[in-house]
Amino acid sequence: MKLIGSYTSPYVRKISVMLLEKGLPFDFINDVPHEPGCKITQFNPLGKVPALVTDDGEVFYDSPIIVQYIELMNVAPTFLPWQPLEALRVKQIEALADGVTDAAVALVLENRREADKRNEAWVLRQREKLLRGLDALEKHAENRTLLNSDQLNVADIATACSLGYINFRRIAPGWCVERPALIKLVERLFLRESFARTTPPGSGNAGLATKKV
Ligand SMILES: N[C@@H](CCC(=O)N[C@@H](CS)C(=O)NCC(=O)O)C(=O)O
């Protein structure tokens, strides 16, 4: 199997973590969208990482689809409940975490534009999505049923990758204030070898800020 993506992408990290946790061997092909020479459009017409190329040469893209494919390989540990509706509920939280990541990525890209070219209304909209999403994740993490339970699942992995990215890009340094359940989740997950091995270069840890965002 080949995983195509960049080391800094939280969606790529989600897949790397899953493969490492399951002990599935894969070749990581570093490919960075927005950089010259990027080859991802040969695998994904949408030009986004990650893409997974199976041993038979079939390509899957969009990280939730890749998650589903990996789960179909039936290799323990499983990251989705066996009961379909329960699995859908976990996938809903995965989508929520990925949506928070989408907003964070949008903020990073907008911040790269010159100040006078930034669309402040757009920035505000993304920021509100991010904060509402984090509040919703905190509630799930407090409940400890579908997120932050003793059984690691794809919602936990997607949430920790999203928060790791927010830390790495310093997009909302106060996210951790008044979100103690999310802090507990990342503190626990970041200790795992799969997360340690996929830390984006130069990223900090989870408990830095003192002011809520
Ligand atoms: N929904 C996609 C999102 C993937 C995504 O947006 N990846 C970013 C990197 S963090 C990307 O490739 N961006 C390039 C682009 O949008 O052209 C997934 O979950 O795989």
GROMACS .gro file of C-alpha atoms and ligand atoms in nm:
model
  233
    1MET     CA    1   0.000   0.000   0.000
    2LYS     CA    2   0.111   0.354  -0.067
    3LEU     CA    3  -0.008   0.657   0.126
    4ILE     CA    4   0.037   0.980  -0.065
    5GLY     CA    5   0.038   1.299   0.136
    6SER     CA    6   0.232   1.560   0.325
    7TYR     CA    7   0.366   1.526   0.680
    8THR     CA    8   0.180   1.839   0.791
    9SER     CA    9  -0.169   1.741   0.673
   10PRO     CA   10  -0.399   1.639   0.961
   11TYR     CA   11  -0.611   1.426   0.724
   12VAL     CA   12  -0.299   1.237   0.616
   13ARG     CA   13  -0.197   1.198   0.981
   14LYS     CA   14  -0.535   1.041   1.057
   15ILE     CA   15  -0.465   0.768   0.802
   16SER     CA   16  -0.101   0.720   0.905
   17VAL     CA   17  -0.207   0.678   1.269
   18MET     CA   18  -0.467   0.418   1.174
   19LEU     CA   19  -0.221   0.218   0.964
   20LEU     CA   20   0.044   0.231   1.238
   21GLU     CA   21  -0.204   0.128   1.508
   22LYS     CA   22  -0.307  -0.173   1.298
   23GLY     CA   23   0.052  -0.256   1.211
   24LEU     CA   24  -0.025  -0.243   0.838
   25PRO     CA   25   0.287  -0.181   0.630
   26PHE     CA   26   0.275   0.112   0.386
   27ASP     CA   27   0.506   0.333   0.186
   28PHE     CA   28   0.466   0.702   0.259
   29ILE     CA   29   0.502   0.914  -0.055
   30ASN     CA   30   0.560   1.275   0.043
   31ASP     CA   31   0.362   1.506  -0.185
   32VAL     CA   32   0.272   1.861  -0.086
   33PRO     CA   33  -0.024   2.034  -0.253
   34HIS     CA   34   0.045   2.396  -0.353
   35GLU     CA   35   0.413   2.310  -0.413
   36PRO     CA   36   0.562   2.284  -0.763
   37GLY     CA   37   0.592   1.928  -0.890
   38CYS     CA   38   0.306   1.801  -0.675
   39LYS     CA   39   0.170   1.479  -0.830
   40ILE     CA   40  -0.149   1.431  -0.633
   41THR     CA   41  -0.380   1.512  -0.927
   42GLN     CA   42  -0.258   1.190  -1.092
   43PHE     CA   43  -0.429   1.006  -0.807
   44ASN     CA   44  -0.703   1.242  -0.694
   45PRO     CA   45  -0.864   1.473  -0.953
   46LEU     CA   46  -0.955   1.706  -0.667
   47GLY     CA   47  -0.586   1.761  -0.598
   48LYS     CA   48  -0.611   1.687  -0.227
   49VAL     CA   49  -0.410   1.463   0.004
   50PRO     CA   50  -0.437   1.194   0.132
   51ALA     CA   51  -0.475   0.933  -0.142
   52LEU     CA   52  -0.423   0.564  -0.077
   53VAL     CA   53  -0.303   0.328  -0.350
   54THR     CA   54  -0.382  -0.036  -0.269
   55ASP     CA   55  -0.152  -0.329  -0.352
   56ASP     CA   56  -0.381  -0.392  -0.654
   57GLY     CA   57  -0.330  -0.035  -0.775
   58GLU     CA   58  -0.679   0.087  -0.684
   59VAL     CA   59  -0.689   0.442  -0.553
   60PHE     CA   60  -0.904   0.576  -0.270
   61TYR     CA   61  -0.919   0.939  -0.164
   62ASP     CA   62  -1.093   1.156   0.088
   63SER     CA   63  -0.982   1.046   0.431
   64PRO     CA   64  -1.321   0.913   0.557
   65ILE     CA   65  -1.338   0.686   0.250
   66ILE     CA   66  -0.983   0.567   0.312
   67VAL     CA   67  -1.077   0.499   0.676
   68GLN     CA   68  -1.366   0.288   0.554
   69TYR     CA   69  -1.141   0.098   0.313
   70ILE     CA   70  -0.885   0.024   0.584
   71GLU     CA   71  -1.158  -0.101   0.818
   72LEU     CA   72  -1.280  -0.335   0.540
   73MET     CA   73  -0.940  -0.505   0.556
   74ASN     CA   74  -1.056  -0.653   0.887
   75VAL     CA   75  -0.731  -0.602   1.072
   76ALA     CA   76  -0.747  -0.552   1.449
   77PRO     CA   77  -0.788  -0.325   1.630
   78THR     CA   78  -1.109  -0.200   1.475
   79PHE     CA   79  -1.177   0.173   1.492
   80LEU     CA   80  -1.549   0.159   1.418
   81PRO     CA   81  -1.819  -0.016   1.621
   82TRP     CA   82  -1.956  -0.331   1.453
   83GLN     CA   83  -2.317  -0.211   1.490
   84PRO     CA   84  -2.394   0.004   1.178
   85LEU     CA   85  -2.589   0.284   1.349
   86GLU     CA   86  -2.329   0.310   1.625
   87ALA     CA   87  -2.058   0.320   1.355
   88LEU     CA   88  -2.247   0.602   1.181
   89ARG     CA   89  -2.254   0.798   1.508
   90VAL     CA   90  -1.877   0.764   1.538
   91LYS     CA   91  -1.839   0.869   1.170
   92GLN     CA   92  -2.056   1.174   1.248
   93ILE     CA   93  -1.803   1.284   1.511
   94GLU     CA   94  -1.520   1.209   1.267
   95ALA     CA   95  -1.699   1.446   1.022
   96LEU     CA   96  -1.731   1.707   1.298
   97ALA     CA   97  -1.359   1.686   1.376
   98ASP     CA   98  -1.272   1.697   1.004
   99GLY     CA   99  -1.500   2.003   0.971
  100VAL     CA  100  -1.306   2.176   1.249
  101THR     CA  101  -0.990   2.088   1.057
  102ASP     CA  102  -1.141   2.230   0.735
  103ALA     CA  103  -1.206   2.561   0.914
  104ALA     CA  104  -0.853   2.562   1.060
  105VAL     CA  105  -0.700   2.498   0.716
  106ALA     CA  106  -0.913   2.777   0.565
  107LEU     CA  107  -0.788   3.016   0.836
  108VAL     CA  108  -0.425   2.919   0.775
  109LEU     CA  109  -0.462   2.983   0.400
  110GLU     CA  110  -0.643   3.314   0.452
  111ASN     CA  111  -0.377   3.428   0.700
  112ARG     CA  112  -0.113   3.369   0.434
  113ARG     CA  113  -0.272   3.638   0.217
  114GLU     CA  114  -0.157   3.996   0.255
  115ALA     CA  115  -0.354   4.171   0.530
  116ASP     CA  116  -0.537   4.407   0.292
  117LYS     CA  117  -0.647   4.114   0.073
  118ARG     CA  118  -0.798   3.911   0.358
  119ASN     CA  119  -1.173   3.870   0.370
  120GLU     CA  120  -1.254   3.947   0.735
  121ALA     CA  121  -1.615   3.822   0.709
  122TRP     CA  122  -1.482   3.487   0.577
  123VAL     CA  123  -1.222   3.469   0.854
  124LEU     CA  124  -1.492   3.531   1.115
  125ARG     CA  125  -1.718   3.266   0.963
  126GLN     CA  126  -1.439   3.004   0.971
  127ARG     CA  127  -1.346   3.099   1.324
  128GLU     CA  128  -1.705   3.057   1.440
  129LYS     CA  129  -1.725   2.715   1.273
  130LEU     CA  130  -1.402   2.613   1.445
  131LEU     CA  131  -1.515   2.726   1.790
  132ARG     CA  132  -1.867   2.582   1.765
  133GLY     CA  133  -1.713   2.257   1.642
  134LEU     CA  134  -1.470   2.246   1.934
  135ASP     CA  135  -1.753   2.308   2.181
  136ALA     CA  136  -1.952   2.021   2.027
  137LEU     CA  137  -1.645   1.794   2.043
  138GLU     CA  138  -1.589   1.890   2.408
  139LYS     CA  139  -1.946   1.777   2.491
  140HIS     CA  140  -1.888   1.442   2.318
  141ALA     CA  141  -1.553   1.405   2.496
  142GLU     CA  142  -1.722   1.475   2.833
  143ASN     CA  143  -1.978   1.199   2.767
  144ARG     CA  144  -1.704   0.945   2.701
  145THR     CA  145  -1.931   0.718   2.496
  146LEU     CA  146  -1.853   0.788   2.128
  147LEU     CA  147  -1.546   1.006   2.189
  148ASN     CA  148  -1.279   0.980   2.460
  149SER     CA  149  -1.398   0.636   2.575
  150ASP     CA  150  -1.162   0.352   2.666
  151GLN     CA  151  -1.201   0.206   2.316
  152LEU     CA  152  -0.995   0.409   2.065
  153ASN     CA  153  -1.197   0.487   1.752
  154VAL     CA  154  -1.172   0.697   1.438
  155ALA     CA  155  -1.351   0.992   1.604
  156ASP     CA  156  -1.076   1.004   1.868
  157ILE     CA  157  -0.807   0.987   1.601
  158ALA     CA  158  -0.965   1.257   1.383
  159THR     CA  159  -1.019   1.487   1.684
  160ALA     CA  160  -0.661   1.449   1.809
  161CYS     CA  161  -0.527   1.511   1.456
  162SER     CA  162  -0.741   1.824   1.429
  163LEU     CA  163  -0.619   1.959   1.764
  164GLY     CA  164  -0.261   1.868   1.676
  165TYR     CA  165  -0.297   2.075   1.360
  166ILE     CA  166  -0.452   2.370   1.548
  167ASN     CA  167  -0.151   2.361   1.783
  168PHE     CA  168   0.097   2.322   1.500
  169ARG     CA  169  -0.039   2.621   1.306
  170ARG     CA  170  -0.115   2.817   1.627
  171ILE     CA  171  -0.454   2.896   1.484
  172ALA     CA  172  -0.646   2.911   1.814
  173PRO     CA  173  -0.394   2.899   2.099
  174GLY     CA  174  -0.666   2.920   2.368
  175TRP     CA  175  -0.867   2.621   2.245
  176CYS     CA  176  -0.773   2.419   2.551
  177VAL     CA  177  -0.903   2.665   2.809
  178GLU     CA  178  -1.239   2.543   2.943
  179ARG     CA  179  -1.223   2.235   2.724
  180PRO     CA  180  -1.073   1.992   2.978
  181ALA     CA  181  -1.217   1.676   2.825
  182LEU     CA  182  -1.047   1.751   2.493
  183ILE     CA  183  -0.719   1.820   2.674
  184LYS     CA  184  -0.744   1.480   2.847
  185LEU     CA  185  -0.811   1.315   2.512
  186VAL     CA  186  -0.509   1.464   2.337
  187GLU     CA  187  -0.277   1.420   2.634
  188ARG     CA  188  -0.364   1.051   2.632
  189LEU     CA  189  -0.343   1.006   2.256
  190PHE     CA  190  -0.027   1.209   2.195
  191LEU     CA  191   0.158   0.959   2.416
  192ARG     CA  192   0.083   0.676   2.174
  193GLU     CA  193   0.363   0.572   1.943
  194SER     CA  194   0.140   0.622   1.636
  195PHE     CA  195   0.092   0.989   1.725
  196ALA     CA  196   0.452   1.044   1.835
  197ARG     CA  197   0.572   0.909   1.500
  198THR     CA  198   0.340   1.137   1.300
  199THR     CA  199   0.385   1.467   1.486
  200PRO     CA  200   0.401   1.753   1.234
  201PRO     CA  201   0.753   1.898   1.233
  202GLY     CA  202   0.789   2.182   1.488
  203SER     CA  203   0.448   2.144   1.654
  204GLY     CA  204   0.397   2.218   2.024
  205ASN     CA  205   0.199   2.031   2.290
  206ALA     CA  206  -0.162   2.073   2.394
  207GLY     CA  207  -0.171   2.270   2.716
  208LEU     CA  208  -0.019   2.611   2.650
  209ALA     CA  209  -0.272   2.891   2.657
  210THR     CA  210  -0.466   3.044   2.945
  211LYS     CA  211  -0.730   3.246   2.761
  212LYS     CA  212  -1.036   3.091   2.597
  213VAL     CA  213  -1.084   3.147   2.223
  214LIG     N1  214  -1.195   1.603   0.285
  214LIG     C1  215  -1.059   1.577   0.250
  214LIG     C2  216  -0.977   1.702   0.279
  214LIG     C3  217  -0.833   1.686   0.233
  214LIG     C4  218  -0.763   1.822   0.224
  214LIG     O1  219  -0.823   1.929   0.220
  214LIG     N2  220  -0.627   1.817   0.221
  214LIG     C5  221  -0.550   1.937   0.205
  214LIG     C6  222  -0.417   1.926   0.280
  214LIG     S1  223  -0.434   1.952   0.451
  214LIG     C7  224  -0.517   1.954   0.059
  214LIG     O2  225  -0.476   1.858  -0.004
  214LIG     N3  226  -0.534   2.075   0.004
  214LIG     C8  227  -0.503   2.103  -0.132
  214LIG     C9  228  -0.618   2.166  -0.206
  214LIG     O3  229  -0.727   2.184  -0.148
  214LIG     O4  230  -0.599   2.197  -0.324
  214LIG    C10  231  -1.007   1.457   0.328
  214LIG     O5  232  -1.059   1.430   0.437
  214LIG     O6  233  -0.918   1.386   0.277
   0.00000   0.00000   0.00000
